[in-house]
mmCIF file of C-alpha atoms in Angstrom:
data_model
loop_
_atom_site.group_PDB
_atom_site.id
_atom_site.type_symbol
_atom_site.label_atom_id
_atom_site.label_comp_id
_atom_site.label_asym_id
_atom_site.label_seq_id
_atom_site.Cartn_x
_atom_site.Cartn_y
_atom_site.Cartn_z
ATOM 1 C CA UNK B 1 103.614 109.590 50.110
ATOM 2 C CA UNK B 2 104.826 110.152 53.597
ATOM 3 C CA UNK B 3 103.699 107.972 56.273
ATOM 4 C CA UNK B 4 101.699 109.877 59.036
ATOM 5 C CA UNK B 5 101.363 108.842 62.848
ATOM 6 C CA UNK B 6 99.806 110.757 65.351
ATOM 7 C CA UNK B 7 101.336 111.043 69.125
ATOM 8 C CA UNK B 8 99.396 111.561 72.650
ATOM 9 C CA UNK B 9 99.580 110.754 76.050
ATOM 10 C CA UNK B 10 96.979 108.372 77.983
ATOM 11 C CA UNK B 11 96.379 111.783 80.185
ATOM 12 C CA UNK B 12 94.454 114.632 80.956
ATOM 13 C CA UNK B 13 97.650 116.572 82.370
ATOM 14 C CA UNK B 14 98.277 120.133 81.264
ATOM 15 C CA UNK B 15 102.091 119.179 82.385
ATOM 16 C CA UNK B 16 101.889 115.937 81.294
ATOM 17 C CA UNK B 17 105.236 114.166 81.179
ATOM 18 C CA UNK B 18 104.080 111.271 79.576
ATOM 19 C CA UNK B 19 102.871 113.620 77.221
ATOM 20 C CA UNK B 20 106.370 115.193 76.947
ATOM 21 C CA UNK B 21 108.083 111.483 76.198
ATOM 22 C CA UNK B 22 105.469 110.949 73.248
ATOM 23 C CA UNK B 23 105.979 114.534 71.861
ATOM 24 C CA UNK B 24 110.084 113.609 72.125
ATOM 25 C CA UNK B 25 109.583 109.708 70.536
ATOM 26 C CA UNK B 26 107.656 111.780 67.468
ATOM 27 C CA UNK B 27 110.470 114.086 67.020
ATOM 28 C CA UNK B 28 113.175 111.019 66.827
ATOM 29 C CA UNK B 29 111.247 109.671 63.399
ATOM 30 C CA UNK B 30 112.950 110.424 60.369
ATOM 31 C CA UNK B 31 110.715 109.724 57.853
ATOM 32 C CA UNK B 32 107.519 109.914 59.010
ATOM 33 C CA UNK B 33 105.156 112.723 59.527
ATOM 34 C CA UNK B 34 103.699 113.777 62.965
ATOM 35 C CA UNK B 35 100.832 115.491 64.737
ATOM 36 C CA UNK B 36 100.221 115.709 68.464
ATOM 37 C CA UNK B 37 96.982 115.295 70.178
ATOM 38 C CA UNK B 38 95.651 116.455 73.386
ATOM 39 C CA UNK B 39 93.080 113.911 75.550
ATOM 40 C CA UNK B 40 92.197 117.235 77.456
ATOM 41 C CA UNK B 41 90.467 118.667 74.090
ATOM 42 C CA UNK B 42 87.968 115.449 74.128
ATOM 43 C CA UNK B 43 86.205 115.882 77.531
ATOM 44 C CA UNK B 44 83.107 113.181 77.447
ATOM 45 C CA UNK B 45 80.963 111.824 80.493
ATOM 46 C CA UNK B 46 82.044 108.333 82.243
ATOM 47 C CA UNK B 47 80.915 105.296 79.501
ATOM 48 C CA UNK B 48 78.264 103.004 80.984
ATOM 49 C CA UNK B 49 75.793 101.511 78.968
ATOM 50 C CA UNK B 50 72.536 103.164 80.401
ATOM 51 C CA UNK B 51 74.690 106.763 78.798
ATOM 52 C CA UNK B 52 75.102 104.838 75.598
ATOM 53 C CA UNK B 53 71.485 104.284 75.185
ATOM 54 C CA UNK B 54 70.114 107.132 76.472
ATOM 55 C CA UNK B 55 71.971 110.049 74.539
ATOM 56 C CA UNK B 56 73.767 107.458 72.083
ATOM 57 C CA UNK B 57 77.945 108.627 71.532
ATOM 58 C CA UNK B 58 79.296 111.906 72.945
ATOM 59 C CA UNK B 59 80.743 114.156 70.171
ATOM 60 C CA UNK B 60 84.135 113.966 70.967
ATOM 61 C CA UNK B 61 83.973 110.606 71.360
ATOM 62 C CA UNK B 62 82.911 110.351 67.684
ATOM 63 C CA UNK B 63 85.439 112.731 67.242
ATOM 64 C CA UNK B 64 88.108 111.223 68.539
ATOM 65 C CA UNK B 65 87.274 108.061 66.891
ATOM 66 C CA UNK B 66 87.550 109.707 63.386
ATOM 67 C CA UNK B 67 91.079 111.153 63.852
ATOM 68 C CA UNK B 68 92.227 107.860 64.693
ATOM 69 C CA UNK B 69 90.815 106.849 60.950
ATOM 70 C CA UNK B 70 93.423 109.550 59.158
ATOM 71 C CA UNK B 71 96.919 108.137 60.711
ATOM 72 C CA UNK B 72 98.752 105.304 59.478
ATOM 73 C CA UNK B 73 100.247 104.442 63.074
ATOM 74 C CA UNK B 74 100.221 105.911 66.900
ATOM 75 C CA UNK B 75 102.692 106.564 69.606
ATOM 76 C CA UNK B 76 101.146 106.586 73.204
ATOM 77 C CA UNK B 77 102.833 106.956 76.320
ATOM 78 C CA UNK B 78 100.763 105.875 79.183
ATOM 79 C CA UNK B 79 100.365 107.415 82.664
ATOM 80 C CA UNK B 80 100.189 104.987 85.183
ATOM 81 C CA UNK B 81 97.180 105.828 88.196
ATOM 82 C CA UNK B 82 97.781 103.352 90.900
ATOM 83 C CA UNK B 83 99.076 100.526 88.881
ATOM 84 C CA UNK B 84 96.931 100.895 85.688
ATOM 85 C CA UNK B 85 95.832 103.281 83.072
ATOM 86 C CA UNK B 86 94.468 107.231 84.101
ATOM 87 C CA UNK B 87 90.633 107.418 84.183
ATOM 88 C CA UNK B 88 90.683 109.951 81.392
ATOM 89 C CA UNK B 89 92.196 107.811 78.983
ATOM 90 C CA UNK B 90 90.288 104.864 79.982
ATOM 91 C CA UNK B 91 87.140 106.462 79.252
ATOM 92 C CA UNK B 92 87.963 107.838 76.084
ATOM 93 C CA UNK B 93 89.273 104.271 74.976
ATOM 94 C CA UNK B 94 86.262 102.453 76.316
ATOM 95 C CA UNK B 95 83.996 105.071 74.116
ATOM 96 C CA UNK B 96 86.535 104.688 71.196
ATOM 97 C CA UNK B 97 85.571 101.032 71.113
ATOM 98 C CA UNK B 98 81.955 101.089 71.038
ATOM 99 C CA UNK B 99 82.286 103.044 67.986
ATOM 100 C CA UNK B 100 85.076 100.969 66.533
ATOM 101 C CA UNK B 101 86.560 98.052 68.515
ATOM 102 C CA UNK B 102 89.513 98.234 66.736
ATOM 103 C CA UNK B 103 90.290 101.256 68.326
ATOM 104 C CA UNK B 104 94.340 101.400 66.698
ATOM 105 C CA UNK B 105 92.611 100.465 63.448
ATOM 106 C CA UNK B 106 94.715 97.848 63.017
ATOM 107 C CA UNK B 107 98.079 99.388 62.366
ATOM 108 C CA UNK B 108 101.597 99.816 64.339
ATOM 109 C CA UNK B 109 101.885 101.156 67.708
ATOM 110 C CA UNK B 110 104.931 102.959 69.671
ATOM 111 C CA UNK B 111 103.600 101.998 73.343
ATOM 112 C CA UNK B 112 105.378 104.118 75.694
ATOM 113 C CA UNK B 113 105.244 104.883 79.746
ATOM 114 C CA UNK B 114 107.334 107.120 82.093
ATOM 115 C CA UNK B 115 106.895 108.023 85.872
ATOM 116 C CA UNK B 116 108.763 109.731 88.364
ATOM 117 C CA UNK B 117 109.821 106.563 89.547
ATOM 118 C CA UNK B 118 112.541 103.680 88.923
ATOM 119 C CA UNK B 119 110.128 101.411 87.217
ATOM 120 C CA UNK B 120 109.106 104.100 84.631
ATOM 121 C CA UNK B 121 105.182 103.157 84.168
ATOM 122 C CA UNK B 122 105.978 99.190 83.566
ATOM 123 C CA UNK B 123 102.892 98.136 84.942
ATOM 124 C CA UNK B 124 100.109 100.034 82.823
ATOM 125 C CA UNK B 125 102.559 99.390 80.059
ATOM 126 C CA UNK B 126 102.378 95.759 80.641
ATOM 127 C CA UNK B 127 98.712 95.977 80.813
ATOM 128 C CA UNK B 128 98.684 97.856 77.175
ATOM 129 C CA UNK B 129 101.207 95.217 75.757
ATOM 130 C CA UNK B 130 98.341 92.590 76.961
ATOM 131 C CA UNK B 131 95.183 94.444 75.957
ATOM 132 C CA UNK B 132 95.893 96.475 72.761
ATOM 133 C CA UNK B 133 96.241 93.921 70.129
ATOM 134 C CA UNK B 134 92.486 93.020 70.926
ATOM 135 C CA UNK B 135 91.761 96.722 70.244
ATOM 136 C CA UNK B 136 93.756 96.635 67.229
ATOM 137 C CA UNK B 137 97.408 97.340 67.539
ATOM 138 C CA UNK B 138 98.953 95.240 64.554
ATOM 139 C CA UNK B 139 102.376 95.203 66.692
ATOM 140 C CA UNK B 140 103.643 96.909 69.390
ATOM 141 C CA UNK B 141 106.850 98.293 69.588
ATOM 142 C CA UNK B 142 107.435 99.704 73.812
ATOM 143 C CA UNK B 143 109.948 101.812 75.490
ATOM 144 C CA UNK B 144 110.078 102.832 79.172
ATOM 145 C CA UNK B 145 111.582 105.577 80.430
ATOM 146 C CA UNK B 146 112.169 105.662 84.571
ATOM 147 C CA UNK B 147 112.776 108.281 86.810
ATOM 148 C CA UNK B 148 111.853 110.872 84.432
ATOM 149 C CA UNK B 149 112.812 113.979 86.572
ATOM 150 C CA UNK B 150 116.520 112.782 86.456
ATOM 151 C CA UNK B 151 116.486 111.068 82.702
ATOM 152 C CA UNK B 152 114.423 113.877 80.805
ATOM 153 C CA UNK B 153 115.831 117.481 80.719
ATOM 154 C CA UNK B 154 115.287 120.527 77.958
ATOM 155 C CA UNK B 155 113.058 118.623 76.039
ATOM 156 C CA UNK B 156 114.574 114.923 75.732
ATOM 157 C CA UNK B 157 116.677 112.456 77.450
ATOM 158 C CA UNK B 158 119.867 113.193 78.611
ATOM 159 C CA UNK B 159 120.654 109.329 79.594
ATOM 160 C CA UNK B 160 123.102 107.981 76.659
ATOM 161 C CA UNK B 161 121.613 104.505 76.695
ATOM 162 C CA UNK B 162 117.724 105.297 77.744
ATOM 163 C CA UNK B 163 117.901 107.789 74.291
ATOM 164 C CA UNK B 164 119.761 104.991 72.155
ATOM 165 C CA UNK B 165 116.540 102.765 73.482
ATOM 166 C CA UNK B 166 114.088 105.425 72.447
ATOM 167 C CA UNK B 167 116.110 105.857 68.905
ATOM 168 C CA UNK B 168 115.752 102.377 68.316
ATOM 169 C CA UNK B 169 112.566 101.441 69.452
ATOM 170 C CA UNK B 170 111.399 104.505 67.281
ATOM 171 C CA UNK B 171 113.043 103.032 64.011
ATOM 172 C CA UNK B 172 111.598 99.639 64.694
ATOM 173 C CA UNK B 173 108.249 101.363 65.178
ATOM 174 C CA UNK B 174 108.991 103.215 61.800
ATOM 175 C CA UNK B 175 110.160 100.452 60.080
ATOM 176 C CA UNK B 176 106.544 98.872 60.947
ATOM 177 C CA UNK B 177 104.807 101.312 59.126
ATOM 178 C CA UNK B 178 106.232 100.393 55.721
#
């Protein structure tokens, strides 16, 4: 049976580029089977405990939670807000581990982040590297892409070596799923 992943971005973006790069890294696997997911169709209010006991877990939350359950690993690409992860998916993943704290269920992550800039998201993906084996990524694979206006045309990269670093960190992440 064919391995299954699914792929989002860590924003709310309807032109999303990080969304874009984790569409593109799905597309690279050879043997695996893909689906992409959209934050923007899991709108929820801002986690805090008093919301938590007072109307218990939004829907979406609890639905968001149970799609994670069906895949057998995940590529995210992060956006990076000011040095650290957008609001949107912050909130989502701070529901997403009330209900389960092992939020990546405890299987293989792609960990991606692209900006417009030179240093291609390397903070917030630093922060995920840090963070997301406490919320369950079993290993990490990561890929940055910079300056993503010049590096990612029609659809994918155009840089020789930045798309021999995707292809590879994409087989790696496949290989993980085995």
């Amino acid at each position: 049976m064919k391995k299954r992943i699914l792929a989002f971005a860590g924003s709310t973006s309807s032109t999303s580029i990080n969304k874009k790069l984790a569409t593109f890294a799905a597309e690279n696997l050879s043997e695996t089977e893909f689906d992409v997911a959209d934050l923007r169709d899991y709108d929820m209010p801002i986690y805090s405990e008093d919301e938590e006991n007072e109307n218990g877990f939004p829907g979406n939350a609890e639905k968001f939670s149970s799609l994670l359950d069906k895949y057998d690993g995940f590529i995210l690409s992060l956006a990076e807000h000011n040095g650290s992860y957008a609001a949107a998916f912050k909130n989502i993943f701070d529901w997403s581990s009330r209900i389960n704290v092992k939020v990546f269920r405890n299987k293989p992550l792609l960990l991606m982040a692209t900006s417009p800039g030179a240093r291609g998201g390397q903070s917030v993906l630093q922060d995920g590297m840090s963070k997301f084996p406490h919320l369950g990524a079993e290993s990490i694979v990561s890929f940055s892409l910079p300056s993503f206006g010049e590096n990612f045309k029609e659809g994918k990269i155009i840089d020789e070596d930045l798309l021999e670093q995707l292809q590879t960190a994409v087989k790696n992440f496949e290989e993980s799923l085995s």
